[in-house]
mmCIF file of C-alpha atoms in Angstrom:
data_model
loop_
_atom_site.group_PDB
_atom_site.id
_atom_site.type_symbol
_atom_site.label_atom_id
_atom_site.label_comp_id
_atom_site.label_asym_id
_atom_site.label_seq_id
_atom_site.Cartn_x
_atom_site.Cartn_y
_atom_site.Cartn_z
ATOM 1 C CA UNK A 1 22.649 8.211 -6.581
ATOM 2 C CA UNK A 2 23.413 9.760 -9.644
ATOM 3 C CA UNK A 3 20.994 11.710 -12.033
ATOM 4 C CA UNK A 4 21.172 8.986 -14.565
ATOM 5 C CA UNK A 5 20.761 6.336 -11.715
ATOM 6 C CA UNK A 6 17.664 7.723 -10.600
ATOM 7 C CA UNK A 7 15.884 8.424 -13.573
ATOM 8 C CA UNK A 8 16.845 4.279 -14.056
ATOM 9 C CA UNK A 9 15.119 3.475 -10.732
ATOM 10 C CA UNK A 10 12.563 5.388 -11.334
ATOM 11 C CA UNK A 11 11.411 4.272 -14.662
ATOM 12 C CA UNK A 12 12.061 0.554 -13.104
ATOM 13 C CA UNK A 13 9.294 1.556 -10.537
ATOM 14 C CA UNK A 14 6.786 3.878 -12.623
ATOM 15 C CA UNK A 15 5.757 3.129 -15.985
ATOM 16 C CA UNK A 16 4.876 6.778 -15.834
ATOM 17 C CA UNK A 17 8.080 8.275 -14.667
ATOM 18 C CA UNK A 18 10.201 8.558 -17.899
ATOM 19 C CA UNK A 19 9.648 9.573 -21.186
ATOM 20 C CA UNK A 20 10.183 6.968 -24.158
ATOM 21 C CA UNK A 21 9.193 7.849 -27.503
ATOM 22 C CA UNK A 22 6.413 6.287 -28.539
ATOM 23 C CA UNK A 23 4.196 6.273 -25.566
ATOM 24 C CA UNK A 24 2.143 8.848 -23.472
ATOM 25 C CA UNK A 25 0.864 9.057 -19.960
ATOM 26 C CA UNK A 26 -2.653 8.634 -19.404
ATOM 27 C CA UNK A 27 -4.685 10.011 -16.016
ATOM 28 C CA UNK A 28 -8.513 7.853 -15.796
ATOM 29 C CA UNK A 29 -10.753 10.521 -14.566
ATOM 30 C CA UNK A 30 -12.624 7.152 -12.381
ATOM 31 C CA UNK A 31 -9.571 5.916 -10.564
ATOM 32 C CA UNK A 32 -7.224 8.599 -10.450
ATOM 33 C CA UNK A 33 -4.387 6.369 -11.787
ATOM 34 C CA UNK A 34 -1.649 7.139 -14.217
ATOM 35 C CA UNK A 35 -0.052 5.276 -16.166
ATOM 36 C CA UNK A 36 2.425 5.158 -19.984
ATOM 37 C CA UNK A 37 1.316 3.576 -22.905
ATOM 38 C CA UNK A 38 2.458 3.034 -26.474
ATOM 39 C CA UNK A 39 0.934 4.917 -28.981
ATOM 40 C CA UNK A 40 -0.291 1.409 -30.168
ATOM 41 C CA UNK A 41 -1.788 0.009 -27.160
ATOM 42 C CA UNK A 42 -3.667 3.460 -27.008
ATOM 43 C CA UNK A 43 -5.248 2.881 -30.025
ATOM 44 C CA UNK A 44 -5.967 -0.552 -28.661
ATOM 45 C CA UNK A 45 -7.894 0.306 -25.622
ATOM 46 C CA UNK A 46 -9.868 2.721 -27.480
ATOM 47 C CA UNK A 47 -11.465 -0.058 -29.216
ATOM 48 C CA UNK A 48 -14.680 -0.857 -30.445
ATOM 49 C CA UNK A 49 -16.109 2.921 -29.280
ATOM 50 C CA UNK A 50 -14.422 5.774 -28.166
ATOM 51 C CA UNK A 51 -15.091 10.077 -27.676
ATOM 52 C CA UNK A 52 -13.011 12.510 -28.070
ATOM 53 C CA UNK A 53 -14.735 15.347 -25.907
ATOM 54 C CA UNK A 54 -11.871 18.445 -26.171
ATOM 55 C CA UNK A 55 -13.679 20.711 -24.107
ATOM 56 C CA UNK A 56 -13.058 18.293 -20.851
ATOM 57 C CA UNK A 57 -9.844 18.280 -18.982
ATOM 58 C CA UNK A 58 -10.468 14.007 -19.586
ATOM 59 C CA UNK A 59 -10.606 14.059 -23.307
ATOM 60 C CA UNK A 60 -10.474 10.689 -24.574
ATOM 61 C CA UNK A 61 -13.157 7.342 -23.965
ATOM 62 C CA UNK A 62 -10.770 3.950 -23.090
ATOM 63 C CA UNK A 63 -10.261 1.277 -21.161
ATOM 64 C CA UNK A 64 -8.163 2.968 -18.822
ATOM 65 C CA UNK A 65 -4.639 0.686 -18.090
ATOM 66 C CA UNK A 66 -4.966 1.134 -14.247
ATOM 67 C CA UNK A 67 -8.300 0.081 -13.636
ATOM 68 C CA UNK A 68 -9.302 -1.715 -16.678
ATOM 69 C CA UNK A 69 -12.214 0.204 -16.942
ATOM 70 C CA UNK A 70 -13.904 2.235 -19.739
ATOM 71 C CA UNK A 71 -13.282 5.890 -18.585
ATOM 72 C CA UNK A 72 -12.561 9.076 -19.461
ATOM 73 C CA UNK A 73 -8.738 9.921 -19.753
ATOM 74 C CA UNK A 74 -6.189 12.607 -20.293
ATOM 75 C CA UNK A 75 -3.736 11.600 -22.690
ATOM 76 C CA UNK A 76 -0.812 13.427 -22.005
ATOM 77 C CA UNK A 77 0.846 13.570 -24.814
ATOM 78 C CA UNK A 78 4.339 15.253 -24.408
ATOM 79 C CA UNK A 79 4.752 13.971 -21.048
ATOM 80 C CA UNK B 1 -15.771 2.309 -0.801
ATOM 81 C CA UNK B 2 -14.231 0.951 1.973
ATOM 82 C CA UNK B 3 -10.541 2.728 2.318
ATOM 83 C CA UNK B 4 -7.145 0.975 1.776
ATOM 84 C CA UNK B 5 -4.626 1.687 4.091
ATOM 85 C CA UNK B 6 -0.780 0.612 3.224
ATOM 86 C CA UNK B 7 1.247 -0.211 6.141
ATOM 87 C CA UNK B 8 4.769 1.383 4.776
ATOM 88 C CA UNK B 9 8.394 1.889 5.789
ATOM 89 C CA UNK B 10 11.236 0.782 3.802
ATOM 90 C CA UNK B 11 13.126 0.110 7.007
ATOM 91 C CA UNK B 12 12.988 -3.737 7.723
ATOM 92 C CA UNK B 13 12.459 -4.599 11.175
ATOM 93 C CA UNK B 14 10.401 -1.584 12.314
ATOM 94 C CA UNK B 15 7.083 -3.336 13.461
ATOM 95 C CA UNK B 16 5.055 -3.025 9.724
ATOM 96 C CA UNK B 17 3.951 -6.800 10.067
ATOM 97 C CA UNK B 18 3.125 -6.777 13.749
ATOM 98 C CA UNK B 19 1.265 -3.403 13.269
ATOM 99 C CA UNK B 20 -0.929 -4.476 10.594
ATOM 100 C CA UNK B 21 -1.484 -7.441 11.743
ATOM 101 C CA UNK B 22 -2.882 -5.786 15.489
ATOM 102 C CA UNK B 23 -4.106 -2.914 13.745
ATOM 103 C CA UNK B 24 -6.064 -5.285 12.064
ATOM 104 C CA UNK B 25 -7.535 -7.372 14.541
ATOM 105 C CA UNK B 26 -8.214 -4.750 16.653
ATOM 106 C CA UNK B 27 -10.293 -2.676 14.285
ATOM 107 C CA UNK B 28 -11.984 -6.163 13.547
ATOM 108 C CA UNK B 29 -12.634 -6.754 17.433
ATOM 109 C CA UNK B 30 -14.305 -3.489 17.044
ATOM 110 C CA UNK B 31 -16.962 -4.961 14.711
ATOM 111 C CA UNK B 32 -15.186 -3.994 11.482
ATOM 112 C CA UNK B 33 -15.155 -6.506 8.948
ATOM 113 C CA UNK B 34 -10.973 -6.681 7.712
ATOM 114 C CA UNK B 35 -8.827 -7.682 4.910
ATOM 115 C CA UNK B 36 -5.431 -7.868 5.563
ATOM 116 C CA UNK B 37 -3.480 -8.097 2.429
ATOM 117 C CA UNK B 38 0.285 -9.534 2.887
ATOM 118 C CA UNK B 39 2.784 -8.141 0.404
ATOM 119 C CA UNK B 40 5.687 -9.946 1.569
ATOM 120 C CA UNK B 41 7.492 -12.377 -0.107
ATOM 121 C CA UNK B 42 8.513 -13.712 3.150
ATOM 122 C CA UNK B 43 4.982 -14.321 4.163
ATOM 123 C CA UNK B 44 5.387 -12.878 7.617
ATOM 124 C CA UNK B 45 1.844 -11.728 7.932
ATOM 125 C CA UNK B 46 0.223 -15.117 6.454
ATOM 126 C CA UNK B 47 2.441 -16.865 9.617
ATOM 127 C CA UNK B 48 1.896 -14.980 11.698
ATOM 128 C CA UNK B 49 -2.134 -14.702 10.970
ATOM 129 C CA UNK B 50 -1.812 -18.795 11.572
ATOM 130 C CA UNK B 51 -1.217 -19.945 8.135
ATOM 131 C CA UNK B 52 1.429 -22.426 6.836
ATOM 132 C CA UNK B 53 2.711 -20.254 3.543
ATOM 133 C CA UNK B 54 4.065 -23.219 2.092
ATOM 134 C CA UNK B 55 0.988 -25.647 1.868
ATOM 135 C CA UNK B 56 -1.519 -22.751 0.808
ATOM 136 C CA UNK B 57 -3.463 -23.809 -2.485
ATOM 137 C CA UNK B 58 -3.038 -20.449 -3.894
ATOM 138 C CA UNK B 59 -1.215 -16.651 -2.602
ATOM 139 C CA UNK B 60 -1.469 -13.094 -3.694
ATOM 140 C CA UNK B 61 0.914 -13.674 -6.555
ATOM 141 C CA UNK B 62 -1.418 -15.530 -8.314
ATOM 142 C CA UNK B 63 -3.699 -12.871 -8.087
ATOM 143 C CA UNK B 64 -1.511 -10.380 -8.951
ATOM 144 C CA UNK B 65 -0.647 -12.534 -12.372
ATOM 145 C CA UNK B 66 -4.139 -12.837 -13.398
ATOM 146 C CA UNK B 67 -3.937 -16.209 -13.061
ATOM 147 C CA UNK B 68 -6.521 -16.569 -10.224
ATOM 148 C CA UNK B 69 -9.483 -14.175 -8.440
ATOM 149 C CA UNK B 70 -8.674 -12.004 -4.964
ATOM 150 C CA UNK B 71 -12.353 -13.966 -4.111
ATOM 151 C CA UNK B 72 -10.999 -17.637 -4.150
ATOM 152 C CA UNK B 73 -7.455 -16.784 -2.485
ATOM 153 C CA UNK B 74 -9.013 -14.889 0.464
ATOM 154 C CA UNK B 75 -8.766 -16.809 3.662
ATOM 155 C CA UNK B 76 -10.432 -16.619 6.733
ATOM 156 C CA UNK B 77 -7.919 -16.086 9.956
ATOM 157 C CA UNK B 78 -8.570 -15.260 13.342
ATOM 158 C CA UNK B 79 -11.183 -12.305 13.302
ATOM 159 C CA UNK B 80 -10.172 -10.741 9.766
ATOM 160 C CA UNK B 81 -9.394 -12.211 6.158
ATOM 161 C CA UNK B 82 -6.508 -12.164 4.565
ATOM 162 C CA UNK B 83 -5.031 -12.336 0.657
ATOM 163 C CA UNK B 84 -1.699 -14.429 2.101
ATOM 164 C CA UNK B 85 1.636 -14.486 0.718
ATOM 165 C CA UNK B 86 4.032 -16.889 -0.439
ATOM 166 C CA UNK B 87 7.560 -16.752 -1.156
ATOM 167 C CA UNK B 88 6.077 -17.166 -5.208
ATOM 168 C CA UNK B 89 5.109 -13.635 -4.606
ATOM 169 C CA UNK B 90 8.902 -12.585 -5.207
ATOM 170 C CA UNK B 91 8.416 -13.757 -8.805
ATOM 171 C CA UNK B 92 5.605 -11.541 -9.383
ATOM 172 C CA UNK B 93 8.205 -8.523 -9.146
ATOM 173 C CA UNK B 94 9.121 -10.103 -12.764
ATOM 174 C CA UNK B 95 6.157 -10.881 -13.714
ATOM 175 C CA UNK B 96 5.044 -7.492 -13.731
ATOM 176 C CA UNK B 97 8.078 -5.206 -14.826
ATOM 177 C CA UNK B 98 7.291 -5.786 -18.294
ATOM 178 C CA UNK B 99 3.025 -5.177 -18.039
ATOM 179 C CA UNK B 100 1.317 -2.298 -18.931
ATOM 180 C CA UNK B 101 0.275 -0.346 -15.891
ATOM 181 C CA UNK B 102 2.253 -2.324 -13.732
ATOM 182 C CA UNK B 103 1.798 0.283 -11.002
ATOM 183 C CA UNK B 104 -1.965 -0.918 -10.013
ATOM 184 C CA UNK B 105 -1.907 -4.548 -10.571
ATOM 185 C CA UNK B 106 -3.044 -4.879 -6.959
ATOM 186 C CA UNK B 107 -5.225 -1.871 -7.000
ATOM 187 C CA UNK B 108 -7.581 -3.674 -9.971
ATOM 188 C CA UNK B 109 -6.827 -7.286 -7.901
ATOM 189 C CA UNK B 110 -8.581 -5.806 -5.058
ATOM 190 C CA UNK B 111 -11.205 -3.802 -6.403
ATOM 191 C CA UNK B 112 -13.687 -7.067 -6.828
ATOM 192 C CA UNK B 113 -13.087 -7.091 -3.133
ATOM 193 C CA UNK B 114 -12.816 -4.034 -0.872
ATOM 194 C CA UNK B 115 -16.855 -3.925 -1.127
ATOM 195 C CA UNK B 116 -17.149 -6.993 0.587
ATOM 196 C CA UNK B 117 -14.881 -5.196 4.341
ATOM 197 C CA UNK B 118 -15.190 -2.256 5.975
ATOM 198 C CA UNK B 119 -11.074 -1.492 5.821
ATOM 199 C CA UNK B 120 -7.900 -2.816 3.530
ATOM 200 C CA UNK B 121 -4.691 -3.223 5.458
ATOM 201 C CA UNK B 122 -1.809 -3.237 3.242
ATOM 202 C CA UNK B 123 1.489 -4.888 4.798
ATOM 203 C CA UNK B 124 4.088 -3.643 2.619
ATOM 204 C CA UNK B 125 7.605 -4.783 1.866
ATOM 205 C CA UNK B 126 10.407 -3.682 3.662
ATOM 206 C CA UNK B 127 12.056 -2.923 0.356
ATOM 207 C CA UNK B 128 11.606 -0.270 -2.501
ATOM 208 C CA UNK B 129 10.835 -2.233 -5.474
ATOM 209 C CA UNK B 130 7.100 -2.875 -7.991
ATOM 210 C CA UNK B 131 5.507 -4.966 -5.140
ATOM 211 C CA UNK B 132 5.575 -1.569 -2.198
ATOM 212 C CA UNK B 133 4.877 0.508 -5.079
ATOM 213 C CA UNK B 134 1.935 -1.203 -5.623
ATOM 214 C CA UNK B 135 0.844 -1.443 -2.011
ATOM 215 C CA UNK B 136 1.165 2.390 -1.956
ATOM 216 C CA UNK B 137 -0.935 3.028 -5.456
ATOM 217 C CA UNK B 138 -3.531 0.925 -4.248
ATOM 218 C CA UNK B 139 -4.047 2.630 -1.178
ATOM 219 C CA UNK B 140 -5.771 5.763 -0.048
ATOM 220 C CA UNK B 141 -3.568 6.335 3.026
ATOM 221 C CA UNK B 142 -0.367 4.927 4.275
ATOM 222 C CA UNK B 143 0.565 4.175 8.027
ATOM 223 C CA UNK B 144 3.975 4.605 9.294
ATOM 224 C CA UNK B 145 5.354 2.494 11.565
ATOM 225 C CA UNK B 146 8.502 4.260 13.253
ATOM 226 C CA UNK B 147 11.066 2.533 15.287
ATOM 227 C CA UNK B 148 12.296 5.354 17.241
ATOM 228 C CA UNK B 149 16.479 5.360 16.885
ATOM 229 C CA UNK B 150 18.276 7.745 15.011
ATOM 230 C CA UNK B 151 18.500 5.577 11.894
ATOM 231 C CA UNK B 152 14.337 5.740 11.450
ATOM 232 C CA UNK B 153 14.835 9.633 10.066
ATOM 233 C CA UNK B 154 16.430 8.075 7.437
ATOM 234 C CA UNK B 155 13.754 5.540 6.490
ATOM 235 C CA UNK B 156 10.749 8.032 6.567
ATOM 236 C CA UNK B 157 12.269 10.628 4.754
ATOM 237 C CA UNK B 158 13.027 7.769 2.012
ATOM 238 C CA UNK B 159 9.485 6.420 2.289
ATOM 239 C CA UNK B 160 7.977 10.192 2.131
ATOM 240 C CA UNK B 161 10.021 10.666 -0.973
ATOM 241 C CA UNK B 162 8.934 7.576 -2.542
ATOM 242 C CA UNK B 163 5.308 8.496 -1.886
ATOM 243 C CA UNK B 164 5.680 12.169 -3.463
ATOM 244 C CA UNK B 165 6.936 9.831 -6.665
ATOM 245 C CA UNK B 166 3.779 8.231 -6.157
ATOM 246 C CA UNK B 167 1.682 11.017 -6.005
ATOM 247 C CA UNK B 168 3.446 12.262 -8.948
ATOM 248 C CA UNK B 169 3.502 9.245 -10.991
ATOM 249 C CA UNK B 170 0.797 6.807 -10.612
ATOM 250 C CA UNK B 171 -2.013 8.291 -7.286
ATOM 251 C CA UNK B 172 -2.020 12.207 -6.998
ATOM 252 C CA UNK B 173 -4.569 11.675 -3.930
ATOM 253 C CA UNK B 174 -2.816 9.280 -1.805
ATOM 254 C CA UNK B 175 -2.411 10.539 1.962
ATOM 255 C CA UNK B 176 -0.266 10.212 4.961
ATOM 256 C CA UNK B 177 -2.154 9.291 8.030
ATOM 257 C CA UNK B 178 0.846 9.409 10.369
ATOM 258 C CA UNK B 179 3.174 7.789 12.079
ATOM 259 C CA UNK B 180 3.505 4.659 14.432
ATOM 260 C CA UNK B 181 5.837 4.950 17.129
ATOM 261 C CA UNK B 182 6.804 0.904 17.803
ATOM 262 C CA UNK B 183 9.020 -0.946 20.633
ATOM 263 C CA UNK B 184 8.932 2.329 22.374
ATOM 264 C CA UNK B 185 11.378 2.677 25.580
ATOM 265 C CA UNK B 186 9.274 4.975 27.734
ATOM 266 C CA UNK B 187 12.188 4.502 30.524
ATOM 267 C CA UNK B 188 14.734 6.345 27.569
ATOM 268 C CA UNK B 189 15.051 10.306 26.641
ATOM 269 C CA UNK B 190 15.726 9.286 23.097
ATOM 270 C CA UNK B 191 12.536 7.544 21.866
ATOM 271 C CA UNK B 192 10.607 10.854 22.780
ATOM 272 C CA UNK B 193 13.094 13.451 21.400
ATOM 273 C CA UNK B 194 13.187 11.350 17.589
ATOM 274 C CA UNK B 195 9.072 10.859 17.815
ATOM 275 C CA UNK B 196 9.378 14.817 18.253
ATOM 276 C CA UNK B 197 12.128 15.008 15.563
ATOM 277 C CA UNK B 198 10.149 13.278 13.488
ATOM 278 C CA UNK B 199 6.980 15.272 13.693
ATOM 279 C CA UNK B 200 8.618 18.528 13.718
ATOM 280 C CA UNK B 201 10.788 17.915 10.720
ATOM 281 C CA UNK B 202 8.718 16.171 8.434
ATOM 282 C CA UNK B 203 5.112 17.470 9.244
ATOM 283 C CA UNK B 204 3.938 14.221 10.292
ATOM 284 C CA UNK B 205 1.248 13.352 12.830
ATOM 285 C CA UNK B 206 2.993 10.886 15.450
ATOM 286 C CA UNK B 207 -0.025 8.608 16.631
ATOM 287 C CA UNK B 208 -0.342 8.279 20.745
ATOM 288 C CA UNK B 209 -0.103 5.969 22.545
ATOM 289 C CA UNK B 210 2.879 4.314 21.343
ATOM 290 C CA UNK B 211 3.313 0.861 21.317
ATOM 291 C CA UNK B 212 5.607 -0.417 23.429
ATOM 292 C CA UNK B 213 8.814 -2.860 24.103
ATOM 293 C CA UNK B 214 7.246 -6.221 25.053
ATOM 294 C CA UNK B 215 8.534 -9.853 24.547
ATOM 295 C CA UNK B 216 4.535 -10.962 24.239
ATOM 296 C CA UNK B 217 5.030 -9.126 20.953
ATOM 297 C CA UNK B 218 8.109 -11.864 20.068
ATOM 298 C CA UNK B 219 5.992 -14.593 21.365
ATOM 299 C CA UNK B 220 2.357 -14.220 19.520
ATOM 300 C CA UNK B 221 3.045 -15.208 16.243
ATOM 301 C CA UNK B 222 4.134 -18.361 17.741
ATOM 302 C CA UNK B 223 0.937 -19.215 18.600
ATOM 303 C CA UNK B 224 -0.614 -17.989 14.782
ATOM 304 C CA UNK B 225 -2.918 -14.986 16.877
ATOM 305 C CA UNK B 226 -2.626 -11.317 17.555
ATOM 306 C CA UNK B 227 -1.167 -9.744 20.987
ATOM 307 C CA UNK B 228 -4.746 -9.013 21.318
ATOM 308 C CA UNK B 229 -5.533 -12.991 21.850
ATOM 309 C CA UNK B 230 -1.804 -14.040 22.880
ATOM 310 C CA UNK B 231 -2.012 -11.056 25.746
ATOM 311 C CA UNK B 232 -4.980 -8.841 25.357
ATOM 312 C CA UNK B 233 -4.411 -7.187 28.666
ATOM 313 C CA UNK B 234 -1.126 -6.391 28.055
ATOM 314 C CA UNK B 235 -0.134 -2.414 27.314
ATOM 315 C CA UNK B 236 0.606 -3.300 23.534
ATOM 316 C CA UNK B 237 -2.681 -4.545 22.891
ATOM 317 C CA UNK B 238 -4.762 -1.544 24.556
ATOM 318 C CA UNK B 239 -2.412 0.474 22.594
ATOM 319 C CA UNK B 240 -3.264 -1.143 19.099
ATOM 320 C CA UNK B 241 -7.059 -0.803 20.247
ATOM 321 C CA UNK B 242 -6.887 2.805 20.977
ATOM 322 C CA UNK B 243 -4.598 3.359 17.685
ATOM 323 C CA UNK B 244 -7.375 1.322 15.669
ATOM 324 C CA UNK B 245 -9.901 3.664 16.818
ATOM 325 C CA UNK B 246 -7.850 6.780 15.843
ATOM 326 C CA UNK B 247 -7.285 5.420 12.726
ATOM 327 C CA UNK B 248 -10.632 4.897 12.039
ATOM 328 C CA UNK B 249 -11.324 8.168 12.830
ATOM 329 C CA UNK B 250 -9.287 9.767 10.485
ATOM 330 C CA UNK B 251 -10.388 7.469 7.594
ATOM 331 C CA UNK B 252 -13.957 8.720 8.315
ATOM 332 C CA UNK B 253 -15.513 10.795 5.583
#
């Protein structure tokens, strides 16, 4: 498979596996799971309360998208 | 929490269905309560388990398309419960491309559930698309079943690859548990010398005893139970008994 043919399977199979502008990958510190977001939908799930604690490695307070529960996440921003 | 374990290989034909399903009833013969969760479209497991996939009211793909609870879809066969499939389940590939965290769709579907059993067997497709990858982000550890000809290298070095994605992508702590040797030819060289292969060149714990060759294999789901009610003398079934209690063993905390 080529490089480009990969990176296409992969993003088929992991919302997490290729960067698109716009979105970040977010790790729940309850489950374990990752998963990309947009920017918007970020914003979303922090709704009605969030933290922002930047001394933890799991900054942010959301409704995580893997588990659908309110945890702590890093937001990896770059990623 | 009770553990999750994904019955993997994306070789078709290698013994995933039949190994989850014994696995399954043998760990539930052994006072476990089970959930066997069937994650192929071609509803293999569900038949096999007994069920007719066609006249069931409701199957894991409406589950996994929120349009119905893991509690009401769960159905009682033989000694264990099962989520069934039906071939609906094929549209939930679709269904899900386009959802955020598409990845655990069955991981949050069963986690109103896995309180409620001792141990989550996950019967995988034999395929590489969003359905397996969810069977392998839901679970904790994944089973390998390994037909042992030359072409199985090929599978699990596939299937190890796509669960280093996984561990990079979606579940950084999921874990191998080893593999299954299935229709093993004691009377051949060859079985032995890939099970070796195997273990030497990918670092893999090869479960003993393997399971053989048998017809009563062929002829069980025929009769909607288990080798361990269609022969439970036979060598398969003390071999799925004695693999159920390893398992267990290394799924203890």
């Amino acid at each position: 498979m080529t490089g480009g043919g990969r990176a296409d399977g992969k993003r088929a199979l992991f919302s997490a596996a290729v960067r698109t502008p716009g979105t970040l990958v977010v790790e729940c510190e309850r489950c374990r799971g990752r998963a990309r977001i947009s920017y918007t939908e970020f914003v979303k799930r922090s709704l009605p309360v969030t933290a922002w604690l930047p001394w933890r490695h799991h900054t942010r307070y959301l409704r995580c998208p893997a588990c659908e529960h309110r945890a702590f996440v890093a937001a990896e921003w770059f990623r | 929490m009770s553990p999750v374990v994904a019955v993997a290989n994306q070789k078709g034909g290698v013994g995933k269905t039949t190994t989850t399903h014994s696995l399954g009833e043998a760990m539930a013969e052994q006072g476990r309560r089970v959930l066997l969760v069937d994650l192929d479209p071609q509803a293999c497991l569900s038949y096999a388990a007994g069920l007719d996939p066609e006249s069931l009211p409701a199957s894991l793909h409406d589950v996994l398309i929120g349009r119905d609870s893991a509690h009401n879809v769960v159905v009682t066969a033989g000694r264990c419960s099962i989520l069934p499939a039906s071939i609906d389940l094929a549209g939930s590939e679709i269904a899900l491309a386009t959802k955020v965290g598409r990845e655990h769709a069955l991981g949050r579907a069963l986690a109103d559930i896995r309180a409620e059993f001792d141990i989550v067997l996950i019967d995988c497709p034999p395929s590489l698309g969003i359905l397996t990858i969810n069977g392998l982000t839901a679970a904790d550890a994944v089973v390998i079943p390994l037909q042992c000809e030359t072409l199985s290298h090929r599978g699990v070095g596939q299937l190890l690859e796509t669960i280093a994605d996984v561990r990079a992508y979606a579940k950084p702590d999921l874990a191998v548990l080893g593999a299954i040797p299935t229709m093993f030819d004691s009377r051949s060289r060859h079985p032995r010398e890939i099970a070796a292969d195997v273990a030497a060149r990918y670092g893999l714990r090869v479960f003993e005893p393997a399971v053989p060759r048998s017809i009563r294999f062929a002829e069980a789901p025929a009769s909607g139970a288990s080798i361990l009610d269609h022969a439970p003398k036979s060598r398969g079934a003390e071999a799925y008994r004695e693999l159920a209690r390893q398992i267990t063993e290394a799924l203890a905390p």
